[in-house]
Amino acid sequence: MDRHLMELHPRVIAAVRRARLQSFREVLSVSSPDLQRLTGLSASDVQQLLTTAATGCRRHPPVPALLLHRRPEGLRLGLGCPVLDRLLRGGLPVGGVTELSGESGAGKTQLALQLCLSVQYPTQYRGLDSGALYICTEDPFPIRRLQQLIRHQARLRADVPPALVSRLQFSDRVYIEHAADLDSLQVCLSRRAPLLLARGLVRLLVVDSVAALFRSEFQAADWLAKTKRLLTLSSTLHHLSLEFTTPVLCINQVTDVFSSSACVTGPLSSSVAPALGLAWANQVMVRLMMRRLHRTLIHGDQSSALRRLEVVFAPHLPRSGCDAGVWREGVRGASGEGSEERGGGGGSEEQWGRGQMNLTSV
C-alpha cells in the first residue's frame, strides 16, 4: 500500500492514516460518503483515493476487449470448418470468454466437442497444439459422440495431412471433469484447471453449461447472492484465460423473451435470449448463438436439421451468421457458393462444404 500511497497528495495520505485505514482493501470496503466522513476529504479527493486503491489491488493491468483477440498476434482457435472460421475471422480468440448459447438440440455440445479436437492440431492448422478441459455441470460427457468425431477426423479436416491426423492421440488429450454444484465448479477452476494449464496439457477450457448450476441453486429472490457468485465465476474464468492465453468457451441455456428489447443481447429474429441476464452478458467478450431451424438437410445416407450459427456481439466481429449442419464428421457450415433455388418441391439445393446436399422443408 505504501508504494501506491506515494502517488496521492500528502493531504490525502495524512487523512488516510488518521482514519487508521491499513490497506487498500479496507479503503474499497467503505462507501464514498463514509470515506468522506472518516477522512474529512472532499469528494474529488475521495474519488482519487478510490481510483488509486483499485489500481493497487489489481493483479493485471486493464486490457480493452478489442485488443484481447490480437494477443498473441493473429492466434486463434479454429472450429475445424473453413466456413465457420470465416464467420469468426479465424476462430475463437485466445483471450477472453466466448459464450455459445442456444436451445436444447441446437448443436452447442457438438461444436464444443469439435473444438476439443481442433485445439490439438498444430498452429498452422488453426489449432493450439494442446488438449482441452471439458467441465460438465448437467449431462454426462458424450464420450460416444467424441469417439465418432475422432474416427471421422480425416474426412472433416481435409486440409490436414492424413499422416498427421492418424498420429494424433485425440482421446488422450481431452480431460473431463464433472461439477455437481457451484462449489465443486469453483474448486475445479481454481485448483485443477490451473495445474493442467500451467503444465501445457490444455489450451481450451469448456464449461457445459454455465447456467445449469445457477438455475438449480438459486431462486428469484436470491438475485444478489446469485450475482455475486456469477461475478466470482466470471473473474476466475477471465483470469485463467488471460494468465494462460487460453480460449474459454461457456455453453449457455436460453430463456423465452416477450419483448423486442431483448435483441440487444440476443439474436434479432428469435423468441429466446441467453440465460443469466445482463449480469452475465457484461462478463462475456464474444456471444454466439446457435439455432435449429425447421428444415432438414440430406447428404447421401445422412440427414441433419438445418442450424444457424450467429454472432450476437463481439468487439472484432460484425453481427452476422451462417447456416450449418451436424454430420457424422462434425459441424460444417454452408459455403454459400453455387446455390440454386428450385421451385415445385418447396426446397433448394446448396453447396455445403464438400459435396452436394439437399435442403427440404419439414
Short mmCIF file of C-alpha atoms in Angstrom, two decimals:
data_model
loop_
_atom_site.label_atom_id
_atom_site.label_comp_id
_atom_site.label_asym_id
_atom_site.label_seq_id
_atom_site.Cartn_x
_atom_site.Cartn_y
_atom_site.Cartn_z
CA MET A 1 0.00 0.00 0.00
CA ASP A 2 2.87 2.41 0.77
CA ARG A 3 4.18 2.44 -2.80
CA HIS A 4 0.82 3.44 -4.28
CA LEU A 5 0.17 5.94 -1.45
CA MET A 6 3.13 7.96 -2.75
CA GLU A 7 1.03 8.75 -5.85
CA LEU A 8 -1.51 10.61 -3.69
CA HIS A 9 -1.41 14.17 -2.39
CA PRO A 10 0.19 14.40 1.09
CA ARG A 11 -3.10 15.79 2.38
CA VAL A 12 -4.89 12.59 1.31
CA ILE A 13 -2.16 10.36 2.75
CA ALA A 14 -2.37 12.10 6.13
CA ALA A 15 -6.17 11.76 6.17
CA VAL A 16 -5.98 8.03 5.41
CA ARG A 17 -3.53 7.46 8.25
CA ARG A 18 -5.66 9.46 10.68
CA ALA A 19 -8.65 7.29 9.75
CA ARG A 20 -6.50 4.19 10.53
CA LEU A 21 -7.16 2.54 7.19
CA GLN A 22 -4.44 -0.07 6.95
CA SER A 23 -4.89 -1.43 3.42
CA PHE A 24 -6.48 -0.66 0.08
CA ARG A 25 -8.99 -3.45 0.69
CA GLU A 26 -10.20 -1.58 3.76
CA VAL A 27 -10.49 1.59 1.67
CA LEU A 28 -12.52 -0.18 -1.01
CA SER A 29 -14.84 -1.75 1.57
CA VAL A 30 -16.05 1.71 2.65
CA SER A 31 -18.54 3.73 0.57
CA SER A 32 -17.62 7.17 -0.78
CA PRO A 33 -19.86 9.08 1.71
CA ASP A 34 -18.41 7.11 4.63
CA LEU A 35 -14.87 7.79 3.41
CA GLN A 36 -15.62 11.49 3.28
CA ARG A 37 -16.93 11.37 6.84
CA LEU A 38 -14.00 9.30 8.16
CA THR A 39 -11.24 11.25 6.45
CA GLY A 40 -12.74 14.72 6.12
CA LEU A 41 -11.64 14.80 2.46
CA SER A 42 -13.52 16.36 -0.45
CA ALA A 43 -15.47 14.26 -2.95
CA SER A 44 -12.73 14.66 -5.58
CA ASP A 45 -10.02 13.58 -3.12
CA VAL A 46 -12.04 10.52 -2.14
CA GLN A 47 -12.52 9.60 -5.80
CA GLN A 48 -8.77 9.86 -6.36
CA LEU A 49 -8.18 7.68 -3.30
CA LEU A 50 -10.61 5.02 -4.55
CA THR A 51 -9.02 5.02 -8.01
CA THR A 52 -5.56 4.56 -6.52
CA ALA A 53 -6.83 1.79 -4.23
CA ALA A 54 -8.42 -0.06 -7.14
CA THR A 55 -5.18 0.21 -9.11
CA GLY A 56 -3.19 -1.12 -6.17
CA CYS A 57 -5.46 -4.18 -5.79
CA ARG A 58 -5.49 -5.01 -9.50
CA ARG A 59 -3.43 -8.06 -10.33
CA HIS A 60 -3.17 -7.32 -14.07
CA PRO A 61 -3.40 -4.04 -15.98
CA PRO A 62 -6.71 -3.49 -17.76
CA VAL A 63 -6.89 -4.62 -21.39
CA PRO A 64 -9.52 -3.27 -23.82
CA ALA A 65 -11.77 -6.04 -25.17
CA LEU A 66 -10.91 -5.02 -28.74
CA LEU A 67 -7.25 -5.92 -28.12
CA LEU A 68 -7.85 -9.28 -26.47
CA HIS A 69 -8.32 -11.13 -29.76
CA ARG A 70 -4.97 -9.78 -31.00
CA ARG A 71 -2.83 -11.38 -28.29
CA PRO A 72 -0.68 -13.11 -29.44
CA GLU A 73 -0.91 -11.51 -32.85
CA GLY A 74 -3.13 -13.50 -35.19
CA LEU A 75 -3.53 -16.52 -32.88
CA ARG A 76 -6.99 -18.12 -33.00
CA LEU A 77 -8.54 -21.49 -32.30
CA GLY A 78 -10.24 -22.69 -35.47
CA LEU A 79 -13.55 -24.55 -35.43
CA GLY A 80 -12.39 -27.19 -37.90
CA CYS A 81 -14.53 -25.82 -40.74
CA PRO A 82 -13.33 -23.05 -43.11
CA VAL A 83 -16.86 -21.63 -43.49
CA LEU A 84 -17.36 -21.25 -39.75
CA ASP A 85 -13.83 -19.92 -39.34
CA ARG A 86 -14.53 -17.21 -41.91
CA LEU A 87 -17.58 -16.16 -39.91
CA LEU A 88 -15.39 -15.74 -36.81
CA ARG A 89 -12.36 -14.34 -38.70
CA GLY A 90 -10.17 -17.30 -37.85
CA GLY A 91 -11.92 -18.85 -34.86
CA LEU A 92 -12.21 -18.24 -31.13
CA PRO A 93 -9.95 -15.56 -29.62
CA VAL A 94 -7.38 -16.94 -27.20
CA GLY A 95 -8.05 -14.21 -24.63
CA GLY A 96 -11.46 -13.68 -23.06
CA VAL A 97 -14.67 -15.63 -22.56
CA THR A 98 -16.76 -16.80 -25.53
CA GLU A 99 -20.35 -17.83 -24.91
CA LEU A 100 -22.27 -20.26 -27.11
CA SER A 101 -25.98 -20.30 -26.30
CA GLY A 102 -28.99 -22.00 -27.83
CA GLU A 103 -31.95 -24.25 -27.22
CA SER A 104 -31.61 -27.94 -26.44
CA GLY A 105 -30.61 -29.86 -29.56
CA ALA A 106 -29.27 -26.81 -31.38
CA GLY A 107 -25.78 -28.31 -31.67
CA LYS A 108 -23.89 -26.44 -28.94
CA THR A 109 -22.24 -29.52 -27.45
CA GLN A 110 -21.42 -30.80 -30.95
CA LEU A 111 -19.44 -27.66 -31.67
CA ALA A 112 -17.74 -27.76 -28.27
CA LEU A 113 -16.59 -31.36 -28.87
CA GLN A 114 -15.31 -30.36 -32.29
CA LEU A 115 -13.24 -27.60 -30.68
CA CYS A 116 -11.78 -30.12 -28.22
CA LEU A 117 -10.29 -31.95 -31.22
CA SER A 118 -9.40 -28.85 -33.22
CA VAL A 119 -7.27 -27.47 -30.37
CA GLN A 120 -4.95 -30.48 -30.66
CA TYR A 121 -3.73 -29.61 -34.16
CA PRO A 122 -0.58 -27.53 -34.70
CA THR A 123 -0.98 -23.77 -35.03
CA GLN A 124 -0.51 -23.88 -38.83
CA TYR A 125 -3.77 -25.84 -38.98
CA ARG A 126 -5.60 -23.37 -36.70
CA GLY A 127 -5.04 -25.42 -33.55
CA LEU A 128 -3.08 -24.69 -30.38
CA ASP A 129 -1.09 -27.95 -30.18
CA SER A 130 -2.52 -28.89 -26.80
CA GLY A 131 -5.51 -30.55 -25.10
CA ALA A 132 -8.86 -29.45 -23.71
CA LEU A 133 -10.53 -29.46 -20.29
CA TYR A 134 -14.26 -30.17 -20.57
CA ILE A 135 -16.33 -29.48 -17.42
CA CYS A 136 -19.83 -30.98 -17.39
CA THR A 137 -22.38 -29.47 -15.00
CA GLU A 138 -25.64 -31.18 -16.05
CA ASP A 139 -25.41 -34.06 -18.55
CA PRO A 140 -22.86 -36.91 -18.71
CA PHE A 141 -20.00 -36.34 -21.08
CA PRO A 142 -20.93 -37.61 -24.61
CA ILE A 143 -18.00 -39.97 -24.95
CA ARG A 144 -19.54 -41.99 -27.81
CA ARG A 145 -20.06 -38.89 -29.90
CA LEU A 146 -16.48 -37.80 -29.23
CA GLN A 147 -15.21 -41.18 -30.41
CA GLN A 148 -17.32 -40.89 -33.57
CA LEU A 149 -15.85 -37.46 -34.30
CA ILE A 150 -12.35 -38.86 -33.81
CA ARG A 151 -12.99 -41.68 -36.28
CA HIS A 152 -14.11 -39.18 -38.94
CA GLN A 153 -11.47 -36.50 -38.40
CA ALA A 154 -9.72 -37.28 -41.67
CA ARG A 155 -12.96 -36.58 -43.54
CA LEU A 156 -13.65 -33.31 -41.72
CA ARG A 157 -10.08 -31.99 -41.81
CA ALA A 158 -9.16 -32.49 -45.45
CA ASP A 159 -6.70 -29.57 -45.05
CA VAL A 160 -4.52 -31.65 -42.69
CA PRO A 161 -2.17 -34.40 -43.96
CA PRO A 162 -3.72 -37.81 -43.20
CA ALA A 163 -0.48 -38.95 -41.56
CA LEU A 164 -0.74 -36.14 -39.02
CA VAL A 165 -4.40 -36.90 -38.28
CA SER A 166 -3.66 -40.58 -37.67
CA ARG A 167 -0.70 -39.73 -35.46
CA LEU A 168 -2.65 -37.54 -33.01
CA GLN A 169 -3.95 -39.29 -29.88
CA PHE A 170 -7.13 -37.24 -29.62
CA SER A 171 -8.83 -39.09 -26.77
CA ASP A 172 -5.76 -38.86 -24.52
CA ARG A 173 -5.83 -35.06 -24.57
CA VAL A 174 -9.44 -34.39 -23.59
CA TYR A 175 -9.68 -34.06 -19.80
CA ILE A 176 -13.18 -34.45 -18.35
CA GLU A 177 -14.47 -33.08 -15.05
CA HIS A 178 -17.98 -33.20 -13.55
CA ALA A 179 -19.21 -30.44 -11.27
CA ALA A 180 -22.49 -31.12 -9.45
CA ASP A 181 -22.67 -27.72 -7.72
CA LEU A 182 -21.10 -24.27 -7.80
CA ASP A 183 -18.62 -25.05 -5.04
CA SER A 184 -17.18 -28.04 -6.89
CA LEU A 185 -17.06 -25.99 -10.11
CA GLN A 186 -15.11 -23.25 -8.35
CA VAL A 187 -12.70 -25.82 -6.89
CA CYS A 188 -12.14 -27.30 -10.33
CA LEU A 189 -11.45 -23.88 -11.87
CA SER A 190 -9.24 -22.60 -9.07
CA ARG A 191 -7.22 -25.77 -8.35
CA ARG A 192 -7.28 -28.46 -11.02
CA ALA A 193 -7.59 -26.29 -14.13
CA PRO A 194 -4.54 -24.10 -13.31
CA LEU A 195 -2.39 -27.23 -12.91
CA LEU A 196 -3.31 -28.54 -16.36
CA LEU A 197 -2.85 -25.11 -17.92
CA ALA A 198 0.48 -24.42 -16.22
CA ARG A 199 1.87 -27.75 -17.44
CA GLY A 200 0.77 -27.02 -21.00
CA LEU A 201 -1.53 -30.04 -21.10
CA VAL A 202 -4.58 -28.00 -22.12
CA ARG A 203 -5.20 -24.76 -24.03
CA LEU A 204 -9.01 -24.85 -24.16
CA LEU A 205 -11.47 -24.66 -21.28
CA VAL A 206 -15.12 -25.63 -21.86
CA VAL A 207 -17.93 -25.23 -19.29
CA ASP A 208 -21.12 -27.06 -20.32
CA SER A 209 -23.27 -25.40 -19.16
CA VAL A 210 -22.77 -22.24 -17.15
CA ALA A 211 -26.47 -21.64 -16.42
CA ALA A 212 -27.43 -25.09 -15.13
CA LEU A 213 -25.98 -24.74 -11.64
CA PHE A 214 -27.27 -21.20 -11.12
CA ARG A 215 -30.78 -22.22 -12.11
CA SER A 216 -30.78 -25.16 -9.70
CA GLU A 217 -29.19 -23.46 -6.69
CA PHE A 218 -30.85 -20.02 -6.66
CA GLN A 219 -34.43 -18.79 -6.56
CA ALA A 220 -35.68 -15.49 -7.98
CA ALA A 221 -35.42 -13.82 -4.57
CA ASP A 222 -31.72 -14.77 -4.30
CA TRP A 223 -30.67 -12.41 -7.09
CA LEU A 224 -27.99 -10.65 -5.03
CA ALA A 225 -26.25 -13.84 -3.91
CA LYS A 226 -26.61 -15.23 -7.43
CA THR A 227 -24.99 -12.14 -8.96
CA LYS A 228 -22.07 -12.30 -6.54
CA ARG A 229 -21.38 -15.95 -7.38
CA LEU A 230 -21.75 -15.17 -11.07
CA LEU A 231 -19.15 -12.40 -10.88
CA THR A 232 -16.80 -14.66 -8.90
CA LEU A 233 -17.08 -17.33 -11.59
CA SER A 234 -16.53 -14.79 -14.34
CA SER A 235 -13.46 -13.38 -12.61
CA THR A 236 -11.93 -16.86 -12.33
CA LEU A 237 -12.59 -17.65 -16.00
CA HIS A 238 -11.11 -14.35 -17.20
CA HIS A 239 -8.05 -14.82 -15.02
CA LEU A 240 -7.39 -18.29 -16.43
CA SER A 241 -7.88 -17.09 -19.99
CA LEU A 242 -5.51 -14.12 -19.69
CA GLU A 243 -2.93 -15.83 -17.46
CA PHE A 244 -2.50 -18.82 -19.80
CA THR A 245 -3.57 -17.29 -23.15
CA THR A 246 -6.37 -19.82 -23.34
CA PRO A 247 -9.77 -19.59 -25.06
CA VAL A 248 -12.67 -20.18 -22.66
CA LEU A 249 -15.97 -21.44 -24.09
CA CYS A 250 -19.07 -21.29 -21.90
CA ILE A 251 -22.18 -23.06 -23.16
CA ASN A 252 -25.34 -21.33 -22.01
CA GLN A 253 -29.03 -22.15 -21.97
CA VAL A 254 -31.75 -19.80 -23.20
CA THR A 255 -34.93 -18.31 -21.80
CA ASP A 256 -38.11 -17.14 -23.51
CA VAL A 257 -38.50 -13.41 -24.16
CA PHE A 258 -41.66 -11.44 -24.71
CA SER A 259 -40.20 -8.07 -25.73
CA SER A 260 -38.13 -6.86 -28.66
CA SER A 261 -35.81 -5.12 -26.19
CA ALA A 262 -34.05 -8.46 -25.66
CA CYS A 263 -32.49 -8.20 -29.12
CA VAL A 264 -29.62 -6.20 -27.61
CA THR A 265 -28.16 -9.35 -26.05
CA GLY A 266 -29.85 -11.96 -28.25
CA PRO A 267 -30.39 -12.59 -31.97
CA LEU A 268 -32.68 -10.25 -33.84
CA SER A 269 -35.00 -12.94 -35.19
CA SER A 270 -35.57 -15.16 -32.15
CA SER A 271 -38.07 -15.53 -29.32
CA VAL A 272 -35.37 -16.67 -26.89
CA ALA A 273 -32.36 -14.98 -25.30
CA PRO A 274 -29.31 -16.33 -23.45
CA ALA A 275 -29.92 -17.10 -19.78
CA LEU A 276 -28.46 -15.32 -16.72
CA GLY A 277 -29.40 -11.82 -17.90
CA LEU A 278 -27.30 -8.67 -18.19
CA ALA A 279 -25.09 -9.52 -15.22
CA TRP A 280 -23.60 -12.40 -17.22
CA ALA A 281 -23.82 -10.68 -20.62
CA ASN A 282 -21.47 -7.96 -19.35
CA GLN A 283 -18.86 -10.61 -18.48
CA VAL A 284 -18.77 -12.14 -21.97
CA MET A 285 -16.47 -10.84 -24.70
CA VAL A 286 -17.96 -12.83 -27.61
CA ARG A 287 -21.55 -14.08 -27.68
CA LEU A 288 -22.52 -16.70 -30.25
CA MET A 289 -25.92 -18.29 -30.63
CA MET A 290 -26.89 -21.50 -32.39
CA ARG A 291 -30.42 -22.16 -33.60
CA ARG A 292 -32.14 -25.21 -35.00
CA LEU A 293 -34.40 -24.39 -37.95
CA HIS A 294 -37.43 -26.28 -39.28
CA ARG A 295 -35.70 -27.70 -42.33
CA THR A 296 -33.82 -30.90 -43.00
CA LEU A 297 -30.58 -31.42 -44.89
CA ILE A 298 -29.91 -34.66 -46.74
CA HIS A 299 -26.45 -35.68 -47.90
CA GLY A 300 -26.01 -39.24 -49.13
CA ASP A 301 -27.19 -41.54 -46.36
CA GLN A 302 -27.09 -38.74 -43.76
CA SER A 303 -29.70 -36.21 -42.70
CA SER A 304 -29.39 -33.21 -40.41
CA ALA A 305 -31.64 -30.47 -39.13
CA LEU A 306 -30.57 -27.11 -40.52
CA ARG A 307 -28.70 -25.00 -37.97
CA ARG A 308 -27.68 -21.35 -37.95
CA LEU A 309 -24.67 -20.01 -36.05
CA GLU A 310 -24.96 -16.27 -35.33
CA VAL A 311 -22.60 -13.66 -33.90
CA VAL A 312 -24.69 -11.68 -31.41
CA PHE A 313 -21.88 -9.36 -30.30
CA ALA A 314 -18.08 -9.24 -30.34
CA PRO A 315 -15.55 -6.38 -30.29
CA HIS A 316 -13.99 -7.50 -33.59
CA LEU A 317 -16.90 -9.09 -35.49
CA PRO A 318 -19.98 -7.73 -37.25
CA ARG A 319 -23.40 -9.05 -36.29
CA SER A 320 -23.84 -11.84 -38.83
CA GLY A 321 -24.37 -15.58 -39.20
CA CYS A 322 -24.17 -18.62 -41.43
CA ASP A 323 -26.08 -21.87 -41.91
CA ALA A 324 -24.63 -25.22 -40.87
CA GLY A 325 -25.39 -28.91 -40.50
CA VAL A 326 -24.33 -31.56 -37.98
CA TRP A 327 -22.89 -34.69 -39.61
CA ARG A 328 -21.02 -37.77 -38.52
CA GLU A 329 -17.72 -35.97 -39.02
CA GLY A 330 -18.83 -32.83 -37.17
CA VAL A 331 -20.41 -29.41 -37.70
CA ARG A 332 -19.91 -27.94 -41.17
CA GLY A 333 -21.06 -24.58 -42.47
CA ALA A 334 -22.62 -23.61 -45.78
CA SER A 335 -20.22 -22.02 -48.24
CA GLY A 336 -22.97 -20.02 -49.95
CA GLU A 337 -21.38 -20.72 -53.32
CA GLY A 338 -23.18 -22.28 -56.25
CA SER A 339 -26.57 -22.27 -54.56
CA GLU A 340 -29.55 -22.97 -56.74
CA GLU A 341 -33.19 -22.28 -55.90
CA ARG A 342 -35.65 -24.87 -57.19
CA GLY A 343 -39.38 -24.48 -57.20
CA GLY A 344 -42.09 -27.10 -57.11
CA GLY A 345 -40.77 -29.09 -54.18
CA GLY A 346 -40.56 -26.28 -51.65
CA GLY A 347 -36.85 -26.86 -51.23
CA SER A 348 -33.49 -25.77 -52.56
CA GLU A 349 -30.11 -27.28 -53.20
CA GLU A 350 -26.92 -25.69 -51.88
CA GLN A 351 -23.20 -26.39 -51.88
CA TRP A 352 -22.25 -27.21 -48.28
CA GLY A 353 -18.53 -27.62 -47.65
CA ARG A 354 -17.62 -30.66 -49.70
CA GLY A 355 -20.36 -32.47 -51.58
CA GLN A 356 -23.88 -31.61 -52.61
CA MET A 357 -26.64 -31.52 -50.00
CA ASN A 358 -30.40 -31.22 -50.44
CA LEU A 359 -32.40 -28.81 -48.29
CA THR A 360 -36.05 -29.70 -47.74
CA SER A 361 -38.82 -28.32 -45.55
CA VAL A 362 -40.31 -30.37 -42.73
#
